[in-house]
Amino acid sequence: MPELRVCALYPDLMNIYADRGNLLVLERRCRWRGIDFSVTGSGLGDRLDPDVADLFYIGGGQDRDQTLCARDMAEIKRDALHAAAARGAVILAVCGGYQLLGHSYQLGEETLPGVGLVDLITVRSDAPRLIGNAAIEVELEPGAPRVLAGFENHGGRTRLGAGATPLGRLLRGHGNNGEDGHEGVRRGNVIGTYLHGPLLPKNVWFADWLIRAALGLGEPLAPLDDRLEAAAHAEARQAAGV
Ligand code: GLN
């Protein structure tokens, strides 16, 4: 039986807006299909084995917690994350976690290091936080646009470098910086987004895409009875006005 192995980075510190719910969705959707599932955690000070998981996950966090994690991630886990990404593991990062995937997160006088997996920088602004329901159009498979809907709340403004591709195009909401109409980042199986909700219960099609990508499956996953999940998605889109 195939198994999806997930490693959650800083599960106690980086988990706001119930971001851990994303892991529950991955677990259920695997088990309902007879795919085994296991999750391990990697916290402050823990060395990371790049082969320990098929999917590495990091949720959102307050600036205070992020400061601790940023240093740890850059000093102790950086090389392992690069090695994992290079072999095609999925890395999914939400909000505060997303900000740490880039080159740096500037917080006032302090500039926190990122792990440099994607070409972007984030600067904490004193301007009003970017808050609200949001929806984006993403095209993970060429020619097949889909919608992700969720909720964002961040003070940081993220700007992608010339070499980076956004995860999606904003339909509603503020996205990376409230200015350029972009949301998130994608480099192969490395994905960052500001969307909480948590994200996956509201967008189970994306959970399934992640499972397939992480396991390297060519075949589509077996369909599930997604009536409740479809209603959750519709409601999230409606909340965003899409
Ligand atoms: N602390 C970060 C910010 O405010 C991220 C917040 C979050 O994860 N929601 O920009």
Short mmCIF file of C-alpha atoms and ligand atoms in Angstrom, two decimals:
data_model
loop_
_atom_site.label_atom_id
_atom_site.label_comp_id
_atom_site.label_asym_id
_atom_site.label_seq_id
_atom_site.Cartn_x
_atom_site.Cartn_y
_atom_site.Cartn_z
CA MET A 1 0.00 0.00 0.00
CA PRO A 2 1.44 3.44 -0.85
CA GLU A 3 2.11 5.79 2.03
CA LEU A 4 2.18 9.56 2.20
CA ARG A 5 4.84 10.67 4.68
CA VAL A 6 4.42 14.20 5.91
CA CYS A 7 6.84 16.21 8.00
CA ALA A 8 5.41 19.26 9.78
CA LEU A 9 7.96 21.95 10.54
CA TYR A 10 7.50 23.68 13.92
CA PRO A 11 3.99 22.27 14.37
CA ASP A 12 3.55 23.97 17.75
CA LEU A 13 4.88 27.41 16.74
CA MET A 14 3.72 27.75 13.15
CA ASN A 15 0.03 26.97 13.32
CA ILE A 16 -2.37 29.89 13.32
CA TYR A 17 -5.87 30.00 11.86
CA ALA A 18 -6.02 26.25 12.40
CA ASP A 19 -3.42 25.68 9.70
CA ARG A 20 -2.86 22.22 11.16
CA GLY A 21 -6.27 21.36 9.68
CA ASN A 22 -4.46 21.07 6.36
CA LEU A 23 -2.72 17.97 7.68
CA LEU A 24 -6.01 16.40 8.75
CA VAL A 25 -7.40 16.82 5.27
CA LEU A 26 -4.36 15.18 3.73
CA GLU A 27 -4.65 12.31 6.19
CA ARG A 28 -8.36 11.69 5.63
CA ARG A 29 -8.17 11.92 1.88
CA CYS A 30 -5.31 9.43 1.84
CA ARG A 31 -6.92 6.97 4.24
CA TRP A 32 -10.31 7.08 2.51
CA ARG A 33 -8.48 5.80 -0.56
CA GLY A 34 -6.44 3.16 1.18
CA ILE A 35 -3.22 5.21 1.10
CA ASP A 36 -1.29 5.02 4.37
CA PHE A 37 -0.40 8.27 6.07
CA SER A 38 2.17 9.25 8.66
CA VAL A 39 3.19 12.58 10.08
CA THR A 40 6.32 13.52 11.97
CA GLY A 41 7.29 16.87 13.41
CA SER A 42 10.54 18.79 13.25
CA GLY A 43 10.96 21.55 15.80
CA LEU A 44 13.56 24.04 16.95
CA GLY A 45 17.00 22.47 17.07
CA ASP A 46 15.99 19.29 15.24
CA ARG A 47 18.11 18.21 12.29
CA LEU A 48 16.06 17.46 9.21
CA ASP A 49 16.52 14.39 7.04
CA PRO A 50 15.64 15.38 3.46
CA ASP A 51 14.36 11.85 2.78
CA VAL A 52 12.11 11.63 5.83
CA ALA A 53 8.98 12.81 4.03
CA ASP A 54 7.23 13.17 0.68
CA LEU A 55 5.63 16.43 1.77
CA PHE A 56 7.07 19.07 4.09
CA TYR A 57 4.60 21.48 5.61
CA ILE A 58 4.87 24.75 7.48
CA GLY A 59 1.95 26.88 8.62
CA GLY A 60 1.53 30.51 9.56
CA GLY A 61 2.85 32.20 12.65
CA GLN A 62 3.10 35.38 14.64
CA ASP A 63 6.18 37.52 14.03
CA ARG A 64 7.55 36.51 17.45
CA ASP A 65 7.42 32.78 16.73
CA GLN A 66 8.55 33.31 13.18
CA THR A 67 11.74 34.97 14.41
CA LEU A 68 12.74 31.82 16.30
CA CYS A 69 11.84 29.56 13.40
CA ALA A 70 13.52 31.70 10.74
CA ARG A 71 16.94 31.39 12.37
CA ASP A 72 16.54 27.70 13.07
CA MET A 73 15.32 26.98 9.57
CA ALA A 74 18.12 28.92 7.90
CA GLU A 75 20.86 27.50 10.13
CA ILE A 76 19.78 23.90 10.67
CA LYS A 77 17.24 22.91 8.02
CA ARG A 78 18.15 24.91 4.94
CA ASP A 79 20.31 22.32 3.16
CA ALA A 80 17.86 19.50 3.86
CA LEU A 81 14.97 21.53 2.45
CA HIS A 82 16.94 22.27 -0.70
CA ALA A 83 17.79 18.59 -1.06
CA ALA A 84 14.15 17.60 -0.55
CA ALA A 85 12.97 20.12 -3.15
CA ALA A 86 15.64 18.92 -5.60
CA ARG A 87 14.32 15.36 -5.46
CA GLY A 88 10.76 16.57 -6.08
CA ALA A 89 9.30 16.44 -2.58
CA VAL A 90 6.36 18.77 -2.05
CA ILE A 91 7.00 21.75 0.20
CA LEU A 92 3.82 23.58 1.17
CA ALA A 93 4.15 26.77 3.19
CA VAL A 94 1.35 29.02 4.40
CA CYS A 95 1.63 32.71 5.29
CA GLY A 96 4.37 33.09 7.94
CA GLY A 97 5.89 29.84 6.65
CA TYR A 98 5.64 31.10 3.09
CA GLN A 99 7.53 34.26 4.02
CA LEU A 100 10.42 32.12 5.30
CA LEU A 101 10.82 30.28 1.97
CA GLY A 102 12.29 33.38 0.35
CA HIS A 103 15.55 35.24 0.82
CA SER A 104 14.58 37.33 3.84
CA TYR A 105 11.83 38.73 6.02
CA GLN A 106 12.52 42.28 7.12
CA LEU A 107 10.91 43.14 10.44
CA GLY A 108 11.67 46.73 11.35
CA GLU A 109 15.37 47.00 12.15
CA GLU A 110 15.86 43.27 11.89
CA THR A 111 16.21 41.18 8.76
CA LEU A 112 15.40 37.53 9.31
CA PRO A 113 17.02 35.01 7.00
CA GLY A 114 14.90 32.87 4.71
CA VAL A 115 15.92 29.52 3.27
CA GLY A 116 16.13 30.85 -0.29
CA LEU A 117 14.07 28.11 -1.90
CA VAL A 118 12.25 30.69 -3.98
CA ASP A 119 13.24 34.09 -5.30
CA LEU A 120 11.30 36.52 -3.12
CA ILE A 121 11.65 38.90 -0.23
CA THR A 122 9.14 40.02 2.37
CA VAL A 123 9.07 43.33 4.21
CA ARG A 124 6.88 43.91 7.26
CA SER A 125 4.95 47.10 6.69
CA ASP A 126 3.49 49.58 9.18
CA ALA A 127 0.60 50.13 6.80
CA PRO A 128 -2.68 48.35 7.62
CA ARG A 129 -2.53 44.55 7.60
CA LEU A 130 -3.83 42.84 4.49
CA ILE A 131 -6.89 41.04 5.81
CA GLY A 132 -9.91 39.39 4.28
CA ASN A 133 -11.36 36.61 2.20
CA ALA A 134 -9.47 36.01 -0.99
CA ALA A 135 -9.65 33.89 -4.11
CA ILE A 136 -7.08 33.21 -6.77
CA GLU A 137 -6.97 31.46 -10.11
CA VAL A 138 -4.20 28.92 -10.43
CA GLU A 139 -3.10 26.80 -13.36
CA LEU A 140 -1.19 23.85 -11.94
CA GLU A 141 -1.95 21.86 -15.07
CA PRO A 142 -1.55 23.91 -18.25
CA GLY A 143 -4.91 24.83 -19.75
CA ALA A 144 -6.87 23.80 -16.65
CA PRO A 145 -7.38 26.86 -14.43
CA ARG A 146 -8.88 26.25 -10.98
CA VAL A 147 -9.81 28.44 -8.04
CA LEU A 148 -8.34 28.45 -4.55
CA ALA A 149 -10.33 30.35 -1.92
CA GLY A 150 -9.28 31.22 1.61
CA PHE A 151 -8.57 33.92 4.13
CA GLU A 152 -5.51 36.13 4.46
CA ASN A 153 -4.16 38.22 7.34
CA HIS A 154 -0.59 39.45 7.04
CA GLY A 155 1.45 42.54 7.74
CA GLY A 156 4.30 41.44 5.49
CA ARG A 157 4.41 42.42 1.84
CA THR A 158 6.03 39.86 -0.42
CA ARG A 159 7.66 40.70 -3.72
CA LEU A 160 8.74 38.03 -6.17
CA GLY A 161 12.05 38.33 -7.97
CA ALA A 162 12.29 38.18 -11.74
CA GLY A 163 12.95 34.45 -11.60
CA ALA A 164 9.86 33.54 -9.55
CA THR A 165 6.38 32.56 -10.66
CA PRO A 166 3.31 33.40 -8.57
CA LEU A 167 1.04 30.56 -7.49
CA GLY A 168 -1.95 32.40 -8.86
CA ARG A 169 -3.65 35.48 -10.15
CA LEU A 170 -5.80 37.36 -7.67
CA LEU A 171 -9.52 37.30 -8.28
CA ARG A 172 -10.28 38.94 -4.93
CA GLY A 173 -8.16 39.97 -1.99
CA HIS A 174 -4.73 41.50 -1.44
CA GLY A 175 -2.34 38.68 -2.27
CA ASN A 176 1.41 39.04 -1.99
CA ASN A 177 1.55 42.79 -1.48
CA GLY A 178 -1.80 44.42 -2.29
CA GLU A 179 -0.39 45.89 -5.47
CA ASP A 180 0.68 43.55 -8.23
CA GLY A 181 -2.29 41.16 -8.43
CA HIS A 182 -0.16 38.12 -7.60
CA GLU A 183 -0.64 35.58 -4.84
CA GLY A 184 1.82 33.04 -3.56
CA VAL A 185 4.71 31.41 -5.33
CA ARG A 186 5.32 28.15 -7.13
CA ARG A 187 8.55 26.52 -8.19
CA GLY A 188 7.77 22.98 -9.23
CA ASN A 189 6.49 21.25 -6.12
CA VAL A 190 7.52 24.11 -3.81
CA ILE A 191 4.42 26.13 -3.06
CA GLY A 192 3.87 29.15 -0.84
CA THR A 193 0.59 30.96 -0.26
CA TYR A 194 -0.97 33.50 2.07
CA LEU A 195 -4.25 31.58 2.12
CA HIS A 196 -5.37 30.21 5.46
CA GLY A 197 -8.78 28.86 6.19
CA PRO A 198 -7.30 26.38 6.69
CA LEU A 199 -6.63 26.14 3.01
CA LEU A 200 -7.16 22.48 2.18
CA PRO A 201 -10.62 21.82 3.71
CA LYS A 202 -11.91 24.62 1.49
CA ASN A 203 -10.03 23.42 -1.59
CA VAL A 204 -9.86 19.64 -1.55
CA TRP A 205 -9.00 19.48 -5.24
CA PHE A 206 -5.70 21.09 -4.24
CA ALA A 207 -5.19 18.59 -1.42
CA ASP A 208 -5.54 15.84 -4.02
CA TRP A 209 -3.08 17.57 -6.35
CA LEU A 210 -0.56 17.74 -3.50
CA ILE A 211 -1.01 14.05 -2.64
CA ARG A 212 -0.46 13.06 -6.26
CA ALA A 213 2.55 15.30 -6.63
CA ALA A 214 4.09 14.11 -3.37
CA LEU A 215 3.65 10.44 -4.28
CA GLY A 216 4.61 11.02 -7.91
CA LEU A 217 1.43 9.32 -9.11
CA GLY A 218 0.63 9.55 -12.80
CA GLU A 219 -2.95 8.34 -12.41
CA PRO A 220 -5.67 10.58 -10.96
CA LEU A 221 -6.72 9.60 -7.43
CA ALA A 222 -9.95 7.67 -6.94
CA PRO A 223 -12.90 10.07 -6.64
CA LEU A 224 -14.52 10.59 -3.22
CA ASP A 225 -17.97 11.70 -2.16
CA ASP A 226 -17.14 15.41 -1.95
CA ARG A 227 -20.58 16.96 -1.48
CA LEU A 228 -19.67 18.55 1.84
CA GLU A 229 -16.28 19.63 0.56
CA ALA A 230 -17.85 21.17 -2.55
CA ALA A 231 -20.19 23.16 -0.29
CA ALA A 232 -17.21 24.37 1.76
CA HIS A 233 -15.43 25.46 -1.41
CA ALA A 234 -18.52 27.25 -2.71
CA GLU A 235 -18.94 29.05 0.59
CA ALA A 236 -15.30 30.17 0.66
CA ARG A 237 -15.62 31.50 -2.88
CA GLN A 238 -18.85 33.25 -2.01
CA ALA A 239 -17.23 34.85 1.04
CA ALA A 240 -14.53 36.21 -1.28
CA GLY A 241 -17.19 37.38 -3.75
CA VAL A 242 -16.22 35.02 -6.56
N1 GLN B 1 3.63 37.33 10.90
C1 GLN B 1 3.40 37.40 9.49
C2 GLN B 1 2.76 38.69 9.03
O1 GLN B 1 1.99 39.29 9.73
C3 GLN B 1 2.57 36.20 9.07
C4 GLN B 1 1.22 36.17 9.67
C5 GLN B 1 0.48 34.89 9.38
O2 GLN B 1 1.07 33.81 9.29
N2 GLN B 1 -0.84 35.02 9.32
O3 GLN B 1 3.02 39.11 7.92
#
